[in-house]
């Protein structure tokens, strides 16, 4: 079952914050976050392995609520370079590391 | 260290033609994957290989076959291309089973079937 990402798209001004959510109907073992710029391959941002775990990458951080089967990606003080489409990939136990990706959230950061 | 490489970058096929997409990684990863990406659909897993000599179906395997030639190479074959297979194809690899198993993606193959 494909995880649901929200919002589908968001437009920000430089310096503004954003939150992208990823919700699954299945119990999750881990959540992965990737960013893809137009015409390029997806690039890994971070993995969250434990419930309630938060990780950070530059000014991008994420949380994972295992009970609610949800993860959120937080982008603070956004920069032009943050523009792109963000995907969450969810892993269920026993899936041998295979991920099911959401449909993506398109983030546009304007000057 | 090239990471994950894919050939070709672009391809146009006529309906019914066949072709093989090539993928190679130099990170000594056990796991390799083939995805297709269609507008608004995200990445959907076609086939994966957890180790050399093994392959398994993913979410959308119909119309495709794969070969894990060795630890480095994982190819995807379209036996009789159909317009519904027009898509961007990504190969990926990961060190699943190790401490850090994020997926590394190749640059993609843009395939058009007319």
Short mmCIF file of C-alpha atoms in Angstrom, two decimals:
data_model
loop_
_atom_site.label_atom_id
_atom_site.label_comp_id
_atom_site.label_asym_id
_atom_site.label_seq_id
_atom_site.Cartn_x
_atom_site.Cartn_y
_atom_site.Cartn_z
CA UNK A 1 0.00 0.00 0.00
CA UNK A 2 1.50 3.28 -1.13
CA UNK A 3 2.07 5.81 1.70
CA UNK A 4 0.17 9.08 1.45
CA UNK A 5 2.17 12.28 1.34
CA UNK A 6 0.80 15.71 2.13
CA UNK A 7 0.73 18.34 0.90
CA UNK A 8 1.08 17.46 -2.79
CA UNK A 9 2.79 20.78 -3.48
CA UNK A 10 3.99 23.79 -1.53
CA UNK A 11 5.45 27.15 -2.50
CA UNK A 12 7.71 28.97 -0.08
CA UNK A 13 9.69 32.18 0.05
CA UNK A 14 13.36 31.87 1.02
CA UNK A 15 13.69 31.65 4.78
CA UNK A 16 10.23 30.15 5.38
CA UNK A 17 9.60 26.76 6.99
CA UNK A 18 7.71 23.76 5.68
CA UNK A 19 6.52 20.37 6.92
CA UNK A 20 5.92 17.37 4.66
CA UNK A 21 3.98 14.43 6.05
CA UNK A 22 4.05 10.75 5.14
CA UNK A 23 1.38 8.38 6.42
CA UNK A 24 1.08 4.62 6.00
CA UNK A 25 -1.71 2.14 6.63
CA UNK A 26 0.86 -0.54 7.52
CA UNK A 27 3.14 -0.98 10.53
CA UNK A 28 6.51 0.43 9.55
CA UNK A 29 10.04 -0.70 10.26
CA UNK A 30 11.69 2.37 8.80
CA UNK A 31 11.05 5.48 6.76
CA UNK A 32 13.47 6.88 4.17
CA UNK A 33 13.40 10.39 2.72
CA UNK A 34 14.71 11.36 -0.72
CA UNK A 35 14.83 14.57 -2.74
CA UNK A 36 14.67 14.67 -6.51
CA UNK A 37 15.46 17.73 -8.61
CA UNK A 38 13.90 18.08 -12.04
CA UNK A 39 15.49 15.72 -14.56
CA UNK A 40 17.77 14.12 -12.00
CA UNK A 41 17.85 10.97 -9.89
CA UNK A 42 16.49 10.85 -6.34
CA UNK A 43 19.10 11.58 -3.68
CA UNK A 44 19.04 10.13 -0.18
CA UNK A 45 18.38 12.51 2.73
CA UNK A 46 17.90 10.33 5.80
CA UNK A 47 16.60 7.10 7.30
CA UNK A 48 14.52 6.87 10.47
CA UNK A 49 14.70 3.45 12.03
CA UNK A 50 13.13 3.72 15.47
CA UNK A 51 9.83 5.03 16.66
CA UNK A 52 10.01 8.65 17.75
CA UNK A 53 13.49 9.05 16.32
CA UNK A 54 14.49 12.41 14.95
CA UNK A 55 17.40 12.93 12.64
CA UNK A 56 18.88 16.01 11.05
CA UNK A 57 20.61 16.92 7.83
CA UNK A 58 21.69 20.57 7.46
CA UNK A 59 18.47 22.48 8.26
CA UNK A 60 16.33 19.49 7.32
CA UNK A 61 15.18 17.15 10.04
CA UNK A 62 12.58 14.41 10.36
CA UNK A 63 10.60 12.50 12.92
CA UNK A 64 9.04 9.05 12.93
CA UNK A 65 6.02 8.16 15.02
CA UNK A 66 5.90 4.38 14.91
CA UNK A 67 2.53 4.17 16.70
CA UNK A 68 0.82 6.49 14.25
CA UNK A 69 2.71 5.00 11.29
CA UNK A 70 3.69 8.51 10.27
CA UNK A 71 6.81 10.46 9.49
CA UNK A 72 7.28 14.18 9.00
CA UNK A 73 10.07 16.06 7.24
CA UNK A 74 10.86 19.55 8.56
CA UNK A 75 12.58 22.13 6.39
CA UNK A 76 13.59 25.26 8.30
CA UNK A 77 14.80 28.57 6.89
CA UNK A 78 14.39 27.21 3.37
CA UNK A 79 16.94 27.96 0.68
CA UNK A 80 16.56 28.05 -3.09
CA UNK A 81 18.51 24.77 -3.25
CA UNK A 82 15.75 23.00 -1.33
CA UNK A 83 13.46 23.13 -4.35
CA UNK A 84 12.55 19.73 -5.73
CA UNK A 85 10.22 16.82 -5.13
CA UNK A 86 10.45 15.02 -1.81
CA UNK A 87 9.58 11.34 -1.53
CA UNK A 88 9.14 9.17 1.50
CA UNK A 89 9.87 5.47 1.14
CA UNK A 90 8.41 3.12 3.71
CA UNK A 91 9.78 -0.24 4.74
CA UNK A 92 7.74 -2.92 6.49
CA UNK A 93 9.34 -5.67 8.53
CA UNK A 94 10.36 -8.65 6.42
CA UNK A 95 10.44 -6.76 3.13
CA UNK A 96 14.21 -7.22 2.73
CA UNK A 97 14.81 -3.50 2.64
CA UNK A 98 12.36 -2.89 -0.21
CA UNK A 99 10.68 0.48 -0.11
CA UNK A 100 7.25 1.64 -1.20
CA UNK A 101 7.45 5.27 -2.21
CA UNK A 102 4.79 7.93 -1.86
CA UNK A 103 3.75 10.04 -4.83
CA UNK A 104 5.94 12.92 -3.74
CA UNK A 105 5.60 16.50 -2.55
CA UNK A 106 6.77 19.23 -4.91
CA UNK A 107 8.50 22.04 -3.05
CA UNK A 108 9.24 25.34 -4.78
CA UNK A 109 11.31 27.97 -3.01
CA UNK A 110 11.12 31.47 -4.48
CA UNK A 111 13.54 34.36 -3.84
CA UNK B 1 34.02 5.64 -7.84
CA UNK B 2 31.14 6.09 -10.31
CA UNK B 3 28.33 4.86 -8.02
CA UNK B 4 25.44 3.54 -10.12
CA UNK B 5 25.62 3.83 -13.90
CA UNK B 6 22.87 3.16 -16.43
CA UNK B 7 22.82 2.84 -20.21
CA UNK B 8 21.33 4.11 -22.40
CA UNK B 9 20.24 7.56 -21.16
CA UNK B 10 17.50 7.89 -23.79
CA UNK B 11 15.74 5.37 -26.01
CA UNK B 12 12.85 5.44 -28.47
CA UNK B 13 11.25 2.11 -29.40
CA UNK B 14 8.42 1.09 -31.64
CA UNK B 15 5.65 -1.08 -30.21
CA UNK B 16 6.75 -4.71 -30.19
CA UNK B 17 10.49 -4.04 -30.22
CA UNK B 18 12.71 -5.39 -27.47
CA UNK B 19 15.57 -3.86 -25.56
CA UNK B 20 17.75 -4.31 -22.48
CA UNK B 21 18.54 -1.57 -19.98
CA UNK B 22 21.92 -1.99 -18.34
CA UNK B 23 22.86 -1.09 -14.77
CA UNK B 24 26.13 -1.44 -12.87
CA UNK B 25 27.29 -0.40 -9.40
CA UNK B 26 30.78 -0.24 -7.93
CA UNK B 27 29.87 0.02 -4.23
CA UNK B 28 29.96 -3.73 -3.53
CA UNK B 29 26.24 -3.69 -2.69
CA UNK B 30 24.28 -6.90 -2.43
CA UNK B 31 20.87 -5.41 -3.22
CA UNK B 32 19.85 -3.90 -6.53
CA UNK B 33 16.51 -2.56 -7.78
CA UNK B 34 14.68 -1.45 -10.90
CA UNK B 35 12.02 1.26 -10.62
CA UNK B 36 9.83 3.08 -13.07
CA UNK B 37 8.71 6.64 -12.52
CA UNK B 38 5.62 8.08 -14.17
CA UNK B 39 4.32 11.63 -13.66
CA UNK B 40 2.45 11.92 -10.37
CA UNK B 41 3.01 8.26 -9.47
CA UNK B 42 6.25 8.28 -7.51
CA UNK B 43 8.71 5.42 -7.89
CA UNK B 44 7.30 1.95 -8.38
CA UNK B 45 9.41 -1.17 -7.91
CA UNK B 46 9.57 -3.47 -10.93
CA UNK B 47 12.05 -6.13 -9.77
CA UNK B 48 14.72 -6.43 -7.16
CA UNK B 49 17.70 -8.64 -6.41
CA UNK B 50 18.71 -9.22 -2.80
CA UNK B 51 21.95 -10.93 -3.79
CA UNK B 52 23.84 -12.28 -6.77
CA UNK B 53 21.83 -15.08 -8.35
CA UNK B 54 18.45 -14.10 -6.90
CA UNK B 55 15.69 -11.94 -8.31
CA UNK B 56 12.12 -11.24 -7.19
CA UNK B 57 9.09 -9.41 -8.47
CA UNK B 58 8.17 -6.02 -7.17
CA UNK B 59 4.94 -4.09 -7.50
CA UNK B 60 4.76 -3.80 -11.33
CA UNK B 61 6.69 -6.71 -12.94
CA UNK B 62 4.41 -7.49 -15.89
CA UNK B 63 6.13 -7.05 -19.27
CA UNK B 64 9.64 -7.09 -17.81
CA UNK B 65 12.39 -9.59 -17.08
CA UNK B 66 15.63 -9.13 -15.19
CA UNK B 67 19.04 -10.74 -14.90
CA UNK B 68 21.52 -10.36 -12.06
CA UNK B 69 24.60 -11.12 -14.09
CA UNK B 70 27.03 -10.77 -11.18
CA UNK B 71 27.29 -8.70 -8.04
CA UNK B 72 27.86 -5.49 -10.01
CA UNK B 73 25.34 -5.77 -12.84
CA UNK B 74 21.55 -5.95 -12.97
CA UNK B 75 19.78 -5.67 -16.33
CA UNK B 76 16.13 -5.07 -17.21
CA UNK B 77 14.65 -6.46 -20.42
CA UNK B 78 11.51 -5.44 -22.25
CA UNK B 79 10.63 -8.34 -24.56
CA UNK B 80 7.84 -6.66 -26.51
CA UNK B 81 7.58 -2.97 -25.72
CA UNK B 82 4.17 -1.33 -25.31
CA UNK B 83 3.25 2.39 -25.14
CA UNK B 84 2.28 1.84 -21.46
CA UNK B 85 5.97 1.19 -20.77
CA UNK B 86 6.89 4.76 -21.71
CA UNK B 87 8.51 5.96 -18.50
CA UNK B 88 11.74 6.92 -16.78
CA UNK B 89 13.56 3.87 -15.45
CA UNK B 90 15.89 4.08 -12.47
CA UNK B 91 18.26 1.45 -11.22
CA UNK B 92 19.35 1.60 -7.57
CA UNK B 93 21.57 -0.31 -5.20
CA UNK B 94 21.86 -0.52 -1.43
CA UNK B 95 23.98 -2.11 1.24
CA UNK B 96 20.93 -3.71 2.84
CA UNK B 97 22.03 -5.84 5.77
CA UNK B 98 24.80 -3.43 6.71
CA UNK B 99 24.56 -0.54 9.13
CA UNK B 100 23.51 1.96 6.52
CA UNK B 101 21.29 0.83 3.70
CA UNK B 102 20.14 3.89 1.87
CA UNK B 103 19.48 3.42 -1.82
CA UNK B 104 21.75 5.01 -4.41
CA UNK B 105 20.13 5.75 -7.75
CA UNK B 106 21.53 5.81 -11.25
CA UNK B 107 20.86 8.78 -13.58
CA UNK B 108 17.88 7.10 -15.25
CA UNK B 109 16.85 5.96 -18.72
CA UNK B 110 14.11 7.91 -20.47
CA UNK B 111 12.19 5.45 -22.64
CA UNK B 112 9.52 6.34 -25.17
CA UNK B 113 7.50 3.62 -26.89
CA UNK B 114 5.56 4.77 -29.97
#
